[in-house]
XYZ file of C-alpha atoms in Angstrom:
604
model
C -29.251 88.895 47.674
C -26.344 86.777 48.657
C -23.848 89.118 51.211
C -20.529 89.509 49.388
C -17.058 91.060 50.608
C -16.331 94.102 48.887
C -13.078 94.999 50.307
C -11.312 94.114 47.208
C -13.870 96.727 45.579
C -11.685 100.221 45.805
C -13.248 102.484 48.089
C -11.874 105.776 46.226
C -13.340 104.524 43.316
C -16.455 107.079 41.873
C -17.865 104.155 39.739
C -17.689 101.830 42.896
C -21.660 101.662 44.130
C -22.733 101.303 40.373
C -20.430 98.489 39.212
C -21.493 96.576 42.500
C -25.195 97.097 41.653
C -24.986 95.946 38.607
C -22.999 92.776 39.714
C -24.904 92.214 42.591
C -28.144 91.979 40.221
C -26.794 90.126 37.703
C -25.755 87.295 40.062
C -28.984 87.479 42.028
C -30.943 87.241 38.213
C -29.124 83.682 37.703
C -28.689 82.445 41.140
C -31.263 79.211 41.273
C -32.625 80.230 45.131
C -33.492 84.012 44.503
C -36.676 84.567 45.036
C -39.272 84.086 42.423
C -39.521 87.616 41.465
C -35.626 88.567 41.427
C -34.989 85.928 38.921
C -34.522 87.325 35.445
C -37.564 87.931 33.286
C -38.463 85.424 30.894
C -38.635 87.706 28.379
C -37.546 91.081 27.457
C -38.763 93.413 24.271
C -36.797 91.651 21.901
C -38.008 88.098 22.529
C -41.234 89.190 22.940
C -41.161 89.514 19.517
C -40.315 86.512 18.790
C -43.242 84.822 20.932
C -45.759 87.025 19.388
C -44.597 86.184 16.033
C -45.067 82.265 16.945
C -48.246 82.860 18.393
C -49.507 84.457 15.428
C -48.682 81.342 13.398
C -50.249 79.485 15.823
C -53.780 80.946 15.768
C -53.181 81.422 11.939
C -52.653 77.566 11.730
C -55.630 77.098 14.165
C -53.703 75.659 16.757
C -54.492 78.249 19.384
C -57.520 80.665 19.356
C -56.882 84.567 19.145
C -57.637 84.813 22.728
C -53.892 84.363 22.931
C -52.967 87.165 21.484
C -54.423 89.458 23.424
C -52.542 89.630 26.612
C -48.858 89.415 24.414
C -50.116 92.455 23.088
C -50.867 94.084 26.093
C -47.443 93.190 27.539
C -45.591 94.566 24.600
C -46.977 97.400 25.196
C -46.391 98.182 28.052
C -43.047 96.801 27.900
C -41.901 98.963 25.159
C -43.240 101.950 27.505
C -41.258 100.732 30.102
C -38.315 99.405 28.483
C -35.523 102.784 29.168
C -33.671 101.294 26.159
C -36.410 102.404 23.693
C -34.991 105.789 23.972
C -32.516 104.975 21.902
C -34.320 103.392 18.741
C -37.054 106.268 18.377
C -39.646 103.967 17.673
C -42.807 105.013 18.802
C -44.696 102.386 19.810
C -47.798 103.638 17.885
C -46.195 101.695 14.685
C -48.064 99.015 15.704
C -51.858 100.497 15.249
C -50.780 103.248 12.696
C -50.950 102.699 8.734
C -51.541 104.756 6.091
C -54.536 104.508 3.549
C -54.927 104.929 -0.272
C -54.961 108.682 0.218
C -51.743 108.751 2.311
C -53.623 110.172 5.372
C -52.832 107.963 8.909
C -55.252 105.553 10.511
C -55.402 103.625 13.441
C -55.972 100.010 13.583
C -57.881 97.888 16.318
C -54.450 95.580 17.561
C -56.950 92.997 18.835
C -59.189 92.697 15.500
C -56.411 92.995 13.142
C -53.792 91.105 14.836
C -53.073 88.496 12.121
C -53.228 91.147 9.523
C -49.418 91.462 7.643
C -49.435 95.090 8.831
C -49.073 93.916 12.039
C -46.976 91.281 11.638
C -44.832 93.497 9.432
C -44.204 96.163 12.206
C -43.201 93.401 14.708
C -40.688 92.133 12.475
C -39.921 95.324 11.817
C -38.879 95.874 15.458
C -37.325 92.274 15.688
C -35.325 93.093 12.650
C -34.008 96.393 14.128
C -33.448 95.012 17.563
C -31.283 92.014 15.938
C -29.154 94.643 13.103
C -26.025 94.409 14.497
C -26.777 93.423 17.999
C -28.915 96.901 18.547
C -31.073 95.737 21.230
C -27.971 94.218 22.970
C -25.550 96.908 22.692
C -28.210 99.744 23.241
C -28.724 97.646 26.214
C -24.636 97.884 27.539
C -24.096 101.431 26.265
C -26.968 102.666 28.849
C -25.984 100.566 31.494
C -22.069 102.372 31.260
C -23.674 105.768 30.726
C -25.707 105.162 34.259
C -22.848 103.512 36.104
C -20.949 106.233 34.615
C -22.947 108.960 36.679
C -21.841 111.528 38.908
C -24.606 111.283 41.716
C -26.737 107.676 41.905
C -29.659 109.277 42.402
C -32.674 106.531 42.962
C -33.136 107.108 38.864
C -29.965 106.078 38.447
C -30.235 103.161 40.501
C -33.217 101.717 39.456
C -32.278 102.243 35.378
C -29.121 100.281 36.298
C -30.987 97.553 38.053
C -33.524 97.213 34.553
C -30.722 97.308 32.422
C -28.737 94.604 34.381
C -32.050 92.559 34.265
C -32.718 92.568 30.736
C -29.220 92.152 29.721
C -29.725 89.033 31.529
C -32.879 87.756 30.022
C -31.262 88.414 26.663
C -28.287 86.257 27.433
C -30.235 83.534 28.952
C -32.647 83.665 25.672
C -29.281 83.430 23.530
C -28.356 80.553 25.055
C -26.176 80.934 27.410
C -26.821 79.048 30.765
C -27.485 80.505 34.140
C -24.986 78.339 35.920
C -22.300 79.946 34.132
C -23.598 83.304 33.951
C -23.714 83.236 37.547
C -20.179 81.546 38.227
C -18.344 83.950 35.831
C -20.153 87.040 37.519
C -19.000 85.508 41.086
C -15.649 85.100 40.132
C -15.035 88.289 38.297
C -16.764 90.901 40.653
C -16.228 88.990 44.298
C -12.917 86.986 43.970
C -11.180 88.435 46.801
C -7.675 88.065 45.023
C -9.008 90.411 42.244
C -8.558 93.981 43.243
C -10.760 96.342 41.518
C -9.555 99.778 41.037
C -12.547 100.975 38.526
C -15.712 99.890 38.795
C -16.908 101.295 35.403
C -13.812 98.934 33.783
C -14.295 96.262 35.177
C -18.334 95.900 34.468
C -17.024 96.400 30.764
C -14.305 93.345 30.968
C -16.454 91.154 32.154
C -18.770 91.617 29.182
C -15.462 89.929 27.219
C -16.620 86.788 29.252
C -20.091 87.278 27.218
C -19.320 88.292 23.622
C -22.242 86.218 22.492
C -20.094 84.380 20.204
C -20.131 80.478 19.734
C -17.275 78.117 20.308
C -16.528 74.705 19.675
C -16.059 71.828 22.223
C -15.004 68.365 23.439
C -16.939 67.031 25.415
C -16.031 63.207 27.169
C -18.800 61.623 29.360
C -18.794 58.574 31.209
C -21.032 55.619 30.194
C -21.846 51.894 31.322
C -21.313 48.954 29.518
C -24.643 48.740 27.374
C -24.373 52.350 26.568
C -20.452 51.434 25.652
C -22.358 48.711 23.023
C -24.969 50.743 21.949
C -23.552 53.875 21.212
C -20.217 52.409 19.424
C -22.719 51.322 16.625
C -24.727 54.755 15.859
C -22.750 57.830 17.555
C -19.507 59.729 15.905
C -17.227 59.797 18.733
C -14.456 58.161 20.443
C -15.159 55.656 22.696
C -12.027 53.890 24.805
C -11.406 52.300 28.487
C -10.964 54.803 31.169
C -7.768 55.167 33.198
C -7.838 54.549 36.785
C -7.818 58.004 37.763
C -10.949 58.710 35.652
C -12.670 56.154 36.982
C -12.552 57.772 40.058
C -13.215 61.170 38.495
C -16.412 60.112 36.277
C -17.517 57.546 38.950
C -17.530 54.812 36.391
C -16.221 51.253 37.536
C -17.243 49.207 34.454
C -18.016 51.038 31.576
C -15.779 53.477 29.219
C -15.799 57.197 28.302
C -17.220 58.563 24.623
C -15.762 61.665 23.825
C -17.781 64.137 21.801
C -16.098 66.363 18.942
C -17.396 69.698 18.069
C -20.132 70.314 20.160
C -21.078 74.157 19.567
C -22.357 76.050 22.216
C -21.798 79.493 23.931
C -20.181 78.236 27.215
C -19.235 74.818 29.015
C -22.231 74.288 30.841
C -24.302 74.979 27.623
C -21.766 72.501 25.782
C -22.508 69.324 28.562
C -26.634 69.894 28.021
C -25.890 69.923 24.021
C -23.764 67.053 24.324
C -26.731 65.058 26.377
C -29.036 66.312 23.071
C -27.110 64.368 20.990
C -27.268 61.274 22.739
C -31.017 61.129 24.526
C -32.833 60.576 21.243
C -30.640 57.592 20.248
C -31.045 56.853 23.866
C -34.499 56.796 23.386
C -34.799 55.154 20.258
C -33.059 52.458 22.012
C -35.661 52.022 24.776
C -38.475 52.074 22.551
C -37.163 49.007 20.921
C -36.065 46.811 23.727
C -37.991 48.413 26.493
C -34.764 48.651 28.508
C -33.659 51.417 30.766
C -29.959 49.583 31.198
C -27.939 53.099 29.802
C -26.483 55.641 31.978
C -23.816 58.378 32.171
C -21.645 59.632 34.548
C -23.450 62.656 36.395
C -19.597 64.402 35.599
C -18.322 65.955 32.291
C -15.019 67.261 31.121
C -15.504 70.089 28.711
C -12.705 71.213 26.771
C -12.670 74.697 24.617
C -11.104 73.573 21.279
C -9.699 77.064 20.885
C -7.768 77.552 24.751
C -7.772 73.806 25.328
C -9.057 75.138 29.137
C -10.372 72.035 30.439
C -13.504 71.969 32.881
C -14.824 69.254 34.879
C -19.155 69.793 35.212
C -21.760 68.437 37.295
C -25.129 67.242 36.236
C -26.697 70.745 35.633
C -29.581 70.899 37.856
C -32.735 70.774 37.088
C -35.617 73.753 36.902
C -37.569 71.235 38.971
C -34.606 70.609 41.901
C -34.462 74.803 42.798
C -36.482 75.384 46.322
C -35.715 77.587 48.537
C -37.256 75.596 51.240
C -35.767 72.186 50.459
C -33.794 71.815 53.526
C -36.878 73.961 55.964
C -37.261 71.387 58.656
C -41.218 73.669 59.309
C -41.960 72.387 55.917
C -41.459 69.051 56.734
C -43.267 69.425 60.006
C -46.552 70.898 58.580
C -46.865 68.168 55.587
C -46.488 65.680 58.335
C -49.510 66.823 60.301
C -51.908 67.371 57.412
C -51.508 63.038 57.339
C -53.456 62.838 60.888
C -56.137 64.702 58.700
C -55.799 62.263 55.855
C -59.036 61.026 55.547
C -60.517 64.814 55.770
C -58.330 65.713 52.735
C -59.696 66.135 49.370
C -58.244 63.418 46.883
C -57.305 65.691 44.252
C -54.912 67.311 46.536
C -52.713 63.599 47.334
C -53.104 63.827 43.104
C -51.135 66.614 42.808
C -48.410 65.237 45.458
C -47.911 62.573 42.976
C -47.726 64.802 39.843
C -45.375 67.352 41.923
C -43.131 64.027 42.814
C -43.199 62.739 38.967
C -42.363 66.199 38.102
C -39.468 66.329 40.532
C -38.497 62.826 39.054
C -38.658 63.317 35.218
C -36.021 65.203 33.497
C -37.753 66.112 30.024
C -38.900 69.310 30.104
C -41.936 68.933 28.521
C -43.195 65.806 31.196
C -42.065 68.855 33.974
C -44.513 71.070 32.260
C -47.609 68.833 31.717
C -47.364 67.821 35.028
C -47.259 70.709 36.898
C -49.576 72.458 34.633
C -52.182 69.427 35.876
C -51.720 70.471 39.217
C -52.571 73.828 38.477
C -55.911 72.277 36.806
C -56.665 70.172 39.791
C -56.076 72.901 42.102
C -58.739 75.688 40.027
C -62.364 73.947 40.221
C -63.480 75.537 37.222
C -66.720 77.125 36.522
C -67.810 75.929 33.171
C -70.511 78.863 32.880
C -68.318 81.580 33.808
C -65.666 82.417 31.728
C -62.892 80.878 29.844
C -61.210 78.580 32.356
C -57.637 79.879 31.731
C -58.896 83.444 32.524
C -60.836 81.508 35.252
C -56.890 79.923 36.072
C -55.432 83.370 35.776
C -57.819 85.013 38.617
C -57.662 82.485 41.163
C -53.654 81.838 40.767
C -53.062 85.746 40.687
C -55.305 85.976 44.039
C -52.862 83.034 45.620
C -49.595 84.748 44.474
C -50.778 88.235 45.653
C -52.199 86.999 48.890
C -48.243 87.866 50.429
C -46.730 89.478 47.387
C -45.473 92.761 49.212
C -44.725 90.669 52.153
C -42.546 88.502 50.898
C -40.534 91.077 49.750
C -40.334 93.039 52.399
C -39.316 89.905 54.777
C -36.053 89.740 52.060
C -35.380 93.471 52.490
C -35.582 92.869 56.161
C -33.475 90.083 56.288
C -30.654 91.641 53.784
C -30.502 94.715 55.789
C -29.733 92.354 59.009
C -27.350 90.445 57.474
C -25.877 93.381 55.323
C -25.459 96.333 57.870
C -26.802 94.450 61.210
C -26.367 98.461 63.080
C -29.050 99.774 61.052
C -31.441 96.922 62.595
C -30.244 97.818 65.791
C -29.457 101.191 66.172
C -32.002 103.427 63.522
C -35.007 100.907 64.164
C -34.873 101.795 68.110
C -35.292 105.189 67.694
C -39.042 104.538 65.981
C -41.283 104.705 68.752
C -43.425 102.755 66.723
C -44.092 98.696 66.209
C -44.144 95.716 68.561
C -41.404 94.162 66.497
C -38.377 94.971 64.600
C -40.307 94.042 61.759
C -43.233 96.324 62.341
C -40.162 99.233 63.124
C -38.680 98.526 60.079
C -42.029 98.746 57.992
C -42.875 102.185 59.524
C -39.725 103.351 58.585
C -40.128 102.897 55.201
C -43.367 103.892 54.765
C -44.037 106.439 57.764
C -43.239 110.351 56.860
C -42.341 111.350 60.208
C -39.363 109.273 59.662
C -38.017 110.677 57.087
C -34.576 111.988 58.766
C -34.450 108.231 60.148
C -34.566 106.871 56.969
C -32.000 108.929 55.031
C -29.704 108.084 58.004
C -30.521 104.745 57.396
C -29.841 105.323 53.413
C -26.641 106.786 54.334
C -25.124 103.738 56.143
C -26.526 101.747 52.933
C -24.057 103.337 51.085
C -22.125 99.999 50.311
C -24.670 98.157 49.694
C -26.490 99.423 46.809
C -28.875 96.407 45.967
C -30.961 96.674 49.326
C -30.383 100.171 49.148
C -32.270 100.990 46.161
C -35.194 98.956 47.356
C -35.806 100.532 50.378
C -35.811 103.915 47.940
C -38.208 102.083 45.776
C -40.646 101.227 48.794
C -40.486 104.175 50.592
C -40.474 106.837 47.541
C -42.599 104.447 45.131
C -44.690 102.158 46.585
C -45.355 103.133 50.253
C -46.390 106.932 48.880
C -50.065 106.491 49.636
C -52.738 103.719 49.457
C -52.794 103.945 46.039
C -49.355 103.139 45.619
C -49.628 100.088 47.781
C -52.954 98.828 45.299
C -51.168 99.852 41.928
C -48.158 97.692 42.889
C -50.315 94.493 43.556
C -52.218 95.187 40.313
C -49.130 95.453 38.563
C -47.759 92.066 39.733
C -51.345 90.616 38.980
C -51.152 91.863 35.509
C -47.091 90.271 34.673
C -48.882 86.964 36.814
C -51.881 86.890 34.022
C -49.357 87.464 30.801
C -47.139 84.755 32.439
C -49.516 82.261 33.471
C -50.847 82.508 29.652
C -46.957 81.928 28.199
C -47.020 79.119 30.483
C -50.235 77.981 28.592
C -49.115 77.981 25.117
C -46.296 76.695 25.616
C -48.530 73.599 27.303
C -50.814 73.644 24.048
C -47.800 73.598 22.121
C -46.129 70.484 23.688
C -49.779 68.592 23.500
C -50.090 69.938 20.657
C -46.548 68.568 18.158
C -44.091 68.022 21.215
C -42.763 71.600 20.591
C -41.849 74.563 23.236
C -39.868 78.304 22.958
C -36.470 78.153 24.577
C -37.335 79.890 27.329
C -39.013 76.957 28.763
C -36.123 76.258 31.545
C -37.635 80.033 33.025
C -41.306 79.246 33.148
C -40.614 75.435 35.033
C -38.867 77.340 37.252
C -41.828 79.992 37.477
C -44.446 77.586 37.966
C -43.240 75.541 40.046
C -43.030 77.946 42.436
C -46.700 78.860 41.880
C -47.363 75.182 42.688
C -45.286 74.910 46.233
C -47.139 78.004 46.741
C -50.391 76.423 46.275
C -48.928 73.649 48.598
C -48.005 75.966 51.314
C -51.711 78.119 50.890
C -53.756 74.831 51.148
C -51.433 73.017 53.941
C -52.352 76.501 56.198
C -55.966 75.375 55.709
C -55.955 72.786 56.362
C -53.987 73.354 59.793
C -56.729 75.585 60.442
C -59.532 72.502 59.790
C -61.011 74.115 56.442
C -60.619 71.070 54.017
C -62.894 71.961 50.826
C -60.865 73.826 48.158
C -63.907 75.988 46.904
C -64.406 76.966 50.860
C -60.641 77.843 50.800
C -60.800 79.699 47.550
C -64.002 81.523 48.538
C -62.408 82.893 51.778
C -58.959 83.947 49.804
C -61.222 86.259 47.489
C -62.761 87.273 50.250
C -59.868 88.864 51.914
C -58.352 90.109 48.506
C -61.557 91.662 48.074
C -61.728 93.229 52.056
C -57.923 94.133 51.761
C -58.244 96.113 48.230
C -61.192 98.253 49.755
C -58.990 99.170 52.870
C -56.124 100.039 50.527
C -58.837 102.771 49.185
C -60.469 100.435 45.938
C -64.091 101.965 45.227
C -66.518 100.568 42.214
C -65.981 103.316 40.570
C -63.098 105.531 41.615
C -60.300 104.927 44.017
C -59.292 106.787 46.860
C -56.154 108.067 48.207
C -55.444 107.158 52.046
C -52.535 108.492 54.076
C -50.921 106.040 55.662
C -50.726 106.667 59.523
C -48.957 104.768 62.720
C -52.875 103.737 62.990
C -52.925 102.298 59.993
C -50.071 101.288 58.273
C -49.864 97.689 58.696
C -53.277 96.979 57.756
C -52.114 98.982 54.885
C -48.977 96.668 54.129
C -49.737 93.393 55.265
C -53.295 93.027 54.962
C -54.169 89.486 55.754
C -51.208 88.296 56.036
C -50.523 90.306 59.399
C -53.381 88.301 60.973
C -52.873 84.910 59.453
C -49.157 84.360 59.346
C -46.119 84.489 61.368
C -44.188 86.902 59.553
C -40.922 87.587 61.137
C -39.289 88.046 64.009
């Protein structure tokens, strides 16, 4: 979470704390450096329709095997259990198993089995169809978020239904096709420009959905290009194409060349507008290259987008690419352990100098699809496969959900730590000293979210939180969630190893489907993004190794399930039934960090 000024925000105002939770998630859901799990969902209920619909067809048309199926089924489910809007459909989600036979009594059918069967494709429509009637899923969606912003005590219900509605509101916007860069600079500007005084919190949250009316608009869009583009494109594109003035020259960074100018490009925003614009013109651009081999036409990395209907002009920047977001681009530590695995070079496996070379054509390729395919090889280089065990993507699955869960809860909590320094810096230093608990801050901080004794501490602590609703909630969400027993601590890595598995597998068809006819769903900015921060994570797991001299990647695999086995027995994991431990000043960290705590240096 990115530390805003609220002083603007009025501080009489009842609806204050939930408009700035909702606005503080919905910028950190778009923001390109959130962390991984903060970023908006790929999908939500609605389009989860739509992806089991496709993948349906797919095994249908024997493209894919049924195997497929199976865990978009299981995350339906348990999304429509979780998803607070359902409340107001009354759909039960037993439509999908339930039928009726020749003698109109009820039966149940196996979802797995039968999952091609038009019963079951008829109740998914069914649901698509009522979720898209008039916008349903949408406005069910913005009606519950007013009605809990709307609320006379924020309660930690209140909080977290606000943060899930804010989330999926987002994820259905994205999957509309709007784009995150202006998602994110409208929200900015219309909830943390300091000129803007806001009086009402819950009015203000329903203005800026004005911004977001999911209706399409027509553009002009003017790009610079060079000469050969100029020659090229005057022949087989509709536009206008003229000299530029000296003043654009400058602007467009274009010396010799002209500008085309683009009429009617549709498209729900600006930035959306530019990337259809660059639609138009790559496959002529391509067709182009495949004739004469040439790679002599550019465009200016500027655009000016104009809305036909305001005639608001807007000057854009290349969009960025999924592939150019890292958090650690600029970490100078980074840097400093990839340049002491080279003294090792010749102890390194060659696969892993392989996947440098995919990650940097990745990082070098625009097209979507090359982004995918190659870092979906590195993910296949990294998993030595074992071709009598299992399927290898379920083989893929258990190895990359034992990497990403190695530091899950860590992570996390390092972000919480760090918000609530930068956020309310007197909480770090006045609450955490009166633990008499922990070496570090860190450690303090940890006990008091997960210790009873410090109860009183901690609602003192929530108290001063007040104004800051986004970290606040999450401490709430540790302390009276996760950090309630053992248990607790085990079903929340589960959980995040189960939405790993259903991802990984989206992130697989959507592979097969670009091998397989060039296609992909239109979420596929989302998942680049996703995996390649599974991939720098793989980077940053085997670099550690090999710091530590262990070079073969089934050693360094064998020793990760090793501790994700040893951690998930402390945490109370038994063959056959778990068991509940307290968790104690003796114990706690163990309980928290597990290997991590030994093997990294957390934070300071």
């Amino acid at each position: 979470m990115i530390k805003m000024n609220l002083d603007h925000w009025n501080i009489e105002d009842k609806h204050r704390i939930g408009g700035i939770l909702f606005a503080q998630t919905f910028i950190e859901s778009v923001f390109m450096y959130s962390f991984d799990s903060y970023k908006a969902p790929a999908l939500n209920a609605h389009y989860l329709c739509y992806d089991l619909l496709n993948t349906i067809h797919l095994t249908e048309t024997k493209v894919m095997n049924k195997g497929n199926l199976l865990p978009l089924y299981e995350e339906l489910n348990y999304t429509l259990e979780n998803d607070i809007s359902m409340k107001g459909f009354f759909i039960d989600k037993d439509i999908f198993y339930t039928f009726k036979d020749k003698n109109g009594d009820f039966y149940s059918l196996n979802c797995f089995e039968n999952i091609t069967s038009k019963k079951i494709k008829d109740s998914i429509s069914f649901l698509k169809t009522t979720f898209e009637s008039d916008m349903n899923y949408m406005n069910t969606l913005y009606i519950m978020l007013i009605k809990n912003i709307d609320s006379a005590v924020y309660t930690y219900e209140v909080l977290s239904n606000i943060v899930k509605l804010s989330r999926s509101i987002v994820t259905e916007l994205i999957n509309s096709g709007y784009s995150k860069a202006y998602l994110y600079t409208v929200a900015n500007n219309h909830f943390f420009d300091n000129s803007n005084q806001i009086d009402d919190g819950i009015s203000h949250v329903q203005k800026f959905f004005e911004f977001i009316n999911l209706k399409a608009k027509n553009y002009k869009v003017m790009l610079g290009i060079n000469i050969k583009s100029y020659e090229f494109f005057g022949k087989y594109i509709k536009g206008d194409f003229r000299k530029p003035k000296e003043q654009e020259k400058k602007i467009f960074n274009i010396q010799k060349g002209c500008l085309c100018e683009l009429d009617d490009v549709e498209a729900l925003d600006p930035y959306s507008a530019q990337e259809n614009a660059m639609l138009i013109l790559n496959p002529i651009i391509s067709i182009h290259k495949l004739a004469k081999h040439s790679y002599r036409y550019s465009f200016s990395k500027k655009a000016r987008v104009i809305d036909k209907q305001t005639g608001v002009q807007q000057m854009m920047n290349k969009r960025i690419s999924p592939m150019n977001v890292n958090t650690d681009a600029n970490n100078e530590s980074a840097l400093s352990n990839l340049t002491s695995v080279i003294t090792n070079y010749n102890k390194i496996p060659y696969s892993f100098f392989k996947m440098v070379e995919l990650h940097t054509c990745a990082l070098s390729n625009q097209e979507k699809s090359n982004q995918l395919l190659n870092l979906w090889t590195i993910i296949e280089l990294f998993v030595e496969t074992d071709i009598n065990d299992s399927d290898k993507i379920n083989q893929i699955c258990n190895i990359l959900s034992t990497v990403m869960c190695s530091d899950y809860i860590n992570r996390k909590l390092i972000i919480l730590y760090n918000e609530i320094k930068q956020c309310c810096p007197e909480v770090h230093s006045q609450y955490l000293d009166e633990l008499d608990v922990g070496a570090t801050a860190y450690e303090k901080f940890l006990a008091l979210l997960s210790l009873r004794e410090y109860n009183s501490v901690f609602d003192e602590t929530i108290e001063k939180l007040a104004n800051y609703p986004l970290p606040k909630y999450r401490m709430m969400y540790f302390h009276d969630e996760i950090f309630v027993d053992s248990l607790g601590i085990l079903q929340c890595i589960e959980s995040h190893a189960n939405r790993l598995r259903w991802h990984i597998m989206r992130i697989y068809r959507n592979r097969n489907m670009v091998v397989h006819d060039g296609n992909y769903m239109p979420y596929i900015n989302t998942i680049i993004e996703n995996l390649h921060f599974y991939v720098d994570t793989i980077f940053d797991k085997l670099i550690h190794y090999y710091k530590n001299g262990i070079f073969s990647t089934s050693d360094i695999l064998t020793h990760m399930k090793n501790i994700e086995y040893r951690y998930q027995k402390t945490l109370g994991r038994g063959k056959k039934k778990n068991t509940s431990i307290a968790l104690t000043k003796e114990n706690y960290l163990d309980m928290i960090l597990g290997h991590s705590y030994y093997t990294e240096n957390i934070c300071e």
